[in-house]
Short mmCIF file of C-alpha atoms and ligand atoms in Angstrom, two decimals:
data_model
loop_
_atom_site.label_atom_id
_atom_site.label_comp_id
_atom_site.label_asym_id
_atom_site.label_seq_id
_atom_site.Cartn_x
_atom_site.Cartn_y
_atom_site.Cartn_z
CA MET A 23 -2.95 -11.68 18.62
CA PRO A 24 -5.67 -13.84 18.13
CA SER A 25 -4.99 -17.42 17.28
CA HIS A 26 -5.74 -18.82 13.94
CA ASP A 27 -5.68 -22.00 12.37
CA THR A 28 -7.36 -21.02 8.91
CA ASN A 29 -6.32 -18.13 6.88
CA SER A 30 -2.54 -17.22 6.56
CA LEU A 31 -1.49 -13.59 6.77
CA ALA A 32 1.68 -12.53 4.54
CA HIS A 33 0.23 -9.18 2.98
CA ILE A 34 -1.59 -6.17 4.55
CA ALA A 35 -2.12 -3.23 2.26
CA ILE A 36 -3.47 -0.02 3.62
CA ILE A 37 -5.55 2.79 1.60
CA MET A 38 -4.55 5.78 4.31
CA ASP A 39 -7.48 7.90 4.00
CA GLY A 40 -9.01 10.54 5.91
CA ASN A 41 -6.03 12.99 6.64
CA GLY A 42 -7.99 16.08 5.44
CA ARG A 43 -11.10 15.39 7.08
CA TRP A 44 -9.22 14.54 10.10
CA ALA A 45 -7.49 18.16 10.00
CA ASP A 46 -11.00 19.54 9.22
CA SER A 47 -12.46 18.12 12.36
CA ASN A 48 -9.73 19.23 14.22
CA GLY A 49 -9.18 22.77 12.99
CA PHE A 50 -5.95 22.31 11.29
CA SER A 51 -4.79 22.91 7.42
CA ARG A 52 -4.90 19.65 5.35
CA ASN A 53 -0.98 19.81 5.27
CA LYS A 54 -1.10 19.40 9.13
CA GLY A 55 -3.33 16.52 8.53
CA HIS A 56 -0.68 14.78 5.98
CA GLU A 57 1.70 15.49 8.58
CA LYS A 58 0.03 13.48 11.32
CA GLY A 59 -0.75 10.85 8.67
CA THR A 60 3.02 10.53 8.14
CA GLU A 61 3.48 10.24 12.09
CA ASN A 62 0.94 7.24 12.25
CA LEU A 63 2.19 5.33 9.48
CA GLN A 64 5.55 5.23 11.50
CA SER A 65 3.89 3.52 14.32
CA ILE A 66 1.80 1.23 11.90
CA VAL A 67 4.93 -0.05 10.07
CA LYS A 68 6.34 -0.78 13.30
CA LYS A 69 3.56 -2.36 14.26
CA VAL A 70 3.34 -4.80 11.28
CA SER A 71 7.17 -5.41 11.53
CA ASP A 72 6.63 -6.46 15.12
CA LEU A 73 4.05 -8.90 14.36
CA ASN A 74 6.33 -10.47 11.84
CA ILE A 75 3.81 -10.02 8.85
CA GLN A 76 6.20 -10.27 5.23
CA PHE A 77 4.31 -7.73 3.26
CA LEU A 78 3.07 -4.37 4.06
CA THR A 79 2.11 -1.83 0.94
CA ILE A 80 0.94 1.80 1.74
CA TYR A 81 -1.08 3.65 -0.78
CA ALA A 82 1.29 6.92 -0.38
CA PHE A 83 -0.19 9.02 -3.44
CA SER A 84 -2.27 7.90 -6.65
CA THR A 85 -2.01 8.96 -10.03
CA GLU A 86 -5.19 10.60 -9.47
CA ASN A 87 -3.76 12.49 -6.37
CA TRP A 88 -2.21 15.12 -9.02
CA ASN A 89 -5.26 16.71 -9.60
CA ARG A 90 -5.30 18.27 -6.16
CA PRO A 91 -4.47 21.84 -5.87
CA LYS A 92 -0.83 22.51 -6.78
CA LEU A 93 -0.02 23.57 -3.21
CA GLU A 94 -1.28 20.45 -1.60
CA VAL A 95 0.55 18.17 -4.26
CA SER A 96 3.85 20.13 -3.47
CA ASN A 97 3.49 19.88 0.54
CA LEU A 98 2.83 16.05 -0.29
CA MET A 99 5.64 15.64 -2.35
CA ASN A 100 7.77 17.50 0.11
CA LEU A 101 6.50 15.50 3.01
CA LEU A 102 7.20 12.40 1.39
CA PHE A 103 10.79 13.36 0.70
CA ASP A 104 11.59 14.33 4.29
CA SER A 105 9.81 11.15 5.90
CA ILE A 106 11.94 8.95 3.46
CA ASN A 107 15.11 10.86 4.60
CA LYS A 108 14.31 10.87 8.05
CA GLN A 109 12.96 7.23 8.30
CA LEU A 110 15.98 5.77 6.40
CA ASP A 111 17.98 5.01 9.47
CA ILE A 112 15.13 3.76 11.16
CA LEU A 113 13.91 1.17 8.47
CA ILE A 114 17.59 0.01 8.13
CA SER A 115 17.97 -0.81 11.94
CA ASN A 116 14.35 -2.75 11.81
CA ASN A 117 15.83 -4.68 8.67
CA ILE A 118 12.87 -3.42 6.63
CA ARG A 119 13.08 -3.55 2.77
CA VAL A 120 11.61 -0.53 0.87
CA VAL A 121 10.07 -1.29 -2.55
CA HIS A 122 8.43 1.56 -4.81
CA LEU A 123 5.39 0.55 -6.43
CA GLY A 124 4.37 3.28 -9.45
CA GLU A 125 6.14 5.76 -11.75
CA LYS A 126 9.23 7.47 -10.61
CA SER A 127 9.96 9.54 -13.61
CA SER A 128 7.07 12.32 -13.02
CA LEU A 129 8.16 12.69 -9.64
CA PRO A 130 10.09 15.86 -8.52
CA SER A 131 14.07 14.65 -8.95
CA ASN A 132 14.80 14.91 -5.30
CA LEU A 133 12.19 12.60 -4.44
CA GLN A 134 13.18 10.03 -7.16
CA LYS A 135 16.59 10.01 -5.97
CA ALA A 136 15.40 9.49 -2.29
CA LEU A 137 13.09 6.66 -3.27
CA SER A 138 16.06 5.05 -5.19
CA LYS A 139 18.73 5.56 -2.36
CA CYS A 140 15.91 4.04 0.07
CA GLU A 141 15.45 1.05 -1.95
CA GLU A 142 19.44 0.44 -2.77
CA SER A 143 20.15 0.80 0.88
CA THR A 144 17.36 -1.30 2.09
CA LYS A 145 17.47 -4.21 -0.45
CA ASN A 146 19.18 -7.00 1.27
CA ASN A 147 17.18 -6.52 4.29
CA SER A 148 15.44 -9.40 5.56
CA GLY A 149 12.44 -8.62 7.69
CA LEU A 150 9.06 -6.53 6.44
CA THR A 151 9.19 -5.43 2.91
CA LEU A 152 7.33 -2.08 2.78
CA ASN A 153 5.92 -1.36 -0.63
CA VAL A 154 5.61 2.25 -1.05
CA ALA A 155 2.62 2.82 -3.77
CA LEU A 156 3.59 6.46 -4.82
CA ASN A 157 2.39 7.77 -7.98
CA TYR A 158 0.70 4.29 -8.24
CA GLY A 159 -2.42 3.60 -10.46
CA GLY A 160 -3.57 0.18 -10.63
CA ARG A 161 -4.75 0.74 -14.39
CA THR A 162 -1.63 2.17 -15.37
CA GLU A 163 -0.11 -0.69 -13.88
CA ILE A 164 -1.53 -3.26 -16.09
CA LEU A 165 -1.01 -1.15 -19.06
CA HIS A 166 2.42 -0.86 -18.43
CA SER A 167 2.63 -4.48 -18.02
CA VAL A 168 0.70 -5.52 -21.06
CA ARG A 169 2.95 -2.79 -23.08
CA LYS A 170 6.29 -4.42 -21.58
CA LEU A 171 5.13 -7.66 -22.75
CA VAL A 172 4.00 -6.37 -26.42
CA SER A 173 7.66 -4.72 -26.99
CA GLN A 174 9.09 -8.38 -26.29
CA ASN A 175 6.85 -9.52 -29.54
CA VAL A 176 4.93 -11.96 -27.56
CA LEU A 177 2.00 -13.56 -29.51
CA PRO A 178 -1.43 -12.56 -28.15
CA HIS A 179 -2.12 -16.38 -27.42
CA GLN A 180 1.11 -16.77 -25.53
CA ILE A 181 0.29 -14.26 -23.01
CA SER A 182 -0.60 -15.71 -19.88
CA LEU A 183 -1.79 -14.60 -16.43
CA LYS A 184 1.57 -15.11 -14.95
CA ASP A 185 3.19 -13.10 -17.61
CA ILE A 186 0.96 -10.13 -16.76
CA ASP A 187 1.48 -10.66 -13.00
CA ASP A 188 5.49 -10.98 -13.59
CA ASN A 189 5.27 -7.75 -15.26
CA LEU A 190 3.52 -5.86 -12.62
CA TYR A 191 5.12 -3.39 -10.31
CA THR A 192 4.53 -6.03 -7.64
CA ALA A 193 5.97 -8.63 -9.39
CA GLY A 194 7.61 -11.25 -6.90
CA ILE A 195 5.31 -10.27 -4.22
CA PRO A 196 2.34 -12.49 -3.16
CA ASP A 197 -1.26 -10.83 -3.40
CA PRO A 198 -2.61 -8.92 -0.62
CA ASP A 199 -4.62 -10.89 1.75
CA LEU A 200 -5.97 -8.19 3.67
CA ILE A 201 -6.76 -4.59 2.38
CA ILE A 202 -7.73 -1.90 4.90
CA ARG A 203 -9.29 1.43 3.84
CA THR A 204 -9.54 4.02 6.66
CA GLY A 205 -11.45 7.20 6.51
CA GLY A 206 -14.84 5.66 5.70
CA GLU A 207 -15.23 5.34 1.85
CA LYS A 208 -15.72 2.03 0.52
CA ARG A 209 -13.89 1.97 -2.66
CA ILE A 210 -10.67 0.76 -4.33
CA SER A 211 -9.60 4.14 -5.86
CA ASN A 212 -7.51 2.57 -8.38
CA PHE A 213 -5.35 0.61 -5.70
CA LEU A 214 -4.12 -3.09 -6.51
CA LEU A 215 -6.71 -3.78 -8.95
CA TRP A 216 -5.07 -6.84 -10.30
CA GLN A 217 -3.75 -8.11 -7.15
CA SER A 218 -6.78 -7.55 -5.26
CA ALA A 219 -8.92 -10.01 -7.09
CA TYR A 220 -9.53 -12.25 -3.80
CA SER A 221 -8.20 -10.02 -1.27
CA GLU A 222 -10.50 -9.70 2.16
CA TYR A 223 -11.35 -5.93 2.66
CA TYR A 224 -11.73 -4.16 5.75
CA PHE A 225 -13.47 -0.68 5.94
CA SER A 226 -12.78 1.50 9.27
CA ASP A 227 -14.35 5.02 9.70
CA VAL A 228 -11.70 6.23 11.40
CA PHE A 229 -9.51 8.88 9.99
CA TRP A 230 -5.76 7.86 9.21
CA PRO A 231 -4.25 9.96 11.72
CA ASP A 232 -6.09 8.12 14.47
CA PHE A 233 -5.81 4.82 13.16
CA THR A 234 -4.00 3.18 15.94
CA SER A 235 -2.27 -0.31 16.35
CA ASN A 236 -5.48 -1.46 18.30
CA GLU A 237 -7.63 -0.71 15.10
CA LEU A 238 -5.16 -2.57 13.34
CA GLU A 239 -5.23 -5.80 15.54
CA GLU A 240 -8.98 -5.38 15.24
CA ALA A 241 -8.97 -5.53 11.29
CA ILE A 242 -6.48 -8.57 11.68
CA HIS A 243 -8.71 -10.33 13.89
CA THR A 244 -11.62 -9.45 11.67
CA TYR A 245 -9.71 -11.22 8.87
CA TYR A 246 -9.07 -14.39 10.92
CA THR A 247 -12.86 -15.18 11.08
CA ARG A 248 -13.18 -14.48 7.21
CA LYS A 249 -14.25 -17.52 5.45
CA ARG A 250 -11.95 -17.56 2.13
CA ARG A 251 -13.15 -19.78 -0.43
CA PHE A 252 -11.49 -18.57 -3.83
CA GLY A 253 -14.48 -19.82 -5.58
CA MET A 254 -14.27 -23.21 -4.17
CA THR A 255 -17.25 -24.34 -2.15
CA LYS A 256 -15.29 -25.12 0.91
CA PHE A 257 -13.20 -22.51 2.41
CA ARG A 258 -9.27 -23.23 2.05
CA GLU A 259 -7.66 -24.65 4.53
CA LYS A 260 -3.63 -24.35 4.56
C1 IPE B 329 -5.33 10.58 2.05
O1 IPE B 329 -6.09 11.65 2.95
C2 IPE B 329 -3.91 11.08 1.77
C3 IPE B 329 -3.67 11.16 0.74
C4 IPE B 329 -4.84 10.75 -0.45
C5 IPE B 329 -2.33 11.72 -0.17
P1 IPE B 329 -7.19 12.43 2.05
O2 IPE B 329 -5.94 13.72 2.10
O3 IPE B 329 -7.39 12.10 0.91
O4 IPE B 329 -7.94 12.94 3.27
P2 IPE B 329 -9.28 13.43 2.94
O5 IPE B 329 -10.06 12.06 2.13
O6 IPE B 329 -9.67 14.48 1.90
O7 IPE B 329 -10.06 13.40 4.31
C1 IPE B 330 -6.87 7.27 -2.17
O1 IPE B 330 -7.53 8.36 -1.57
C2 IPE B 330 -5.34 7.20 -2.15
C3 IPE B 330 -4.54 7.41 -1.31
C4 IPE B 330 -4.71 7.22 -0.05
C5 IPE B 330 -3.05 7.81 -1.39
P1 IPE B 330 -8.19 9.26 -2.28
O2 IPE B 330 -8.82 10.46 -1.32
O3 IPE B 330 -7.22 9.84 -3.10
O4 IPE B 330 -9.48 8.55 -2.47
P2 IPE B 330 -10.77 9.23 -3.44
O5 IPE B 330 -10.54 10.38 -4.44
O6 IPE B 330 -11.53 9.69 -2.42
O7 IPE B 330 -11.57 8.29 -4.30
MG1 MG B 331 -9.14 11.06 0.54
#
């Protein structure tokens, strides 16, 4: 790991993009691409956990991904269900805590149950916190936060930034320091809109199934060379 005496790194978030194009370019179905993507996720989670980074957020399914063909959506839901069930023992033995970010209610009921079970059985783990953004949308998250506040009859002038923050799915989780997007696109796609105000971005052209631990180390290394200023004139030293 590169040495660093400036930026701290507590939270990495990943937009795992490019499964479909990986499949296309290798002559496989999109579903196979998602399978390969899920396999890759396992090794990246392990790597982040081994690096003693406290938080990893992964974008597994966006609120806009419902607009994909029905078959792709149901394949993804099945794949997510299977992988949560298969990974549960490994997550527990690696001391990983799983937190779901997003709306559970519109997910298939077996997936809702699997997610809740996974959260419940890992909630006391003290190692990596793995946030799974699944049926997640940044705009919906902010809307829900504001709705919760309004329902508590808070007066407009009493609403603070912290109140909005405390009612997001990510309440209690520090903002991401580094957001990685694989697959070549340079956009946020409704991911962590509020939380990314001062995140560093790293874009990789590599499709997610091919994004290795070495690529991750490269992203982290680049992050350590960034000068984060948070609006100030000098970069913040911790
Ligand atoms: C990311 O890969 C996985 C999800 C969005 C669920 P894509 O399926 O978006 O892959 P591309 O972008 O079409 O290559
Ligand atoms: C972002 O990828 C969502 C996930 C990785 C889950 P998309 O493939 O859905 O994003 P767009 O459509 O290219 O913006
Ligand atoms: Mg995509």
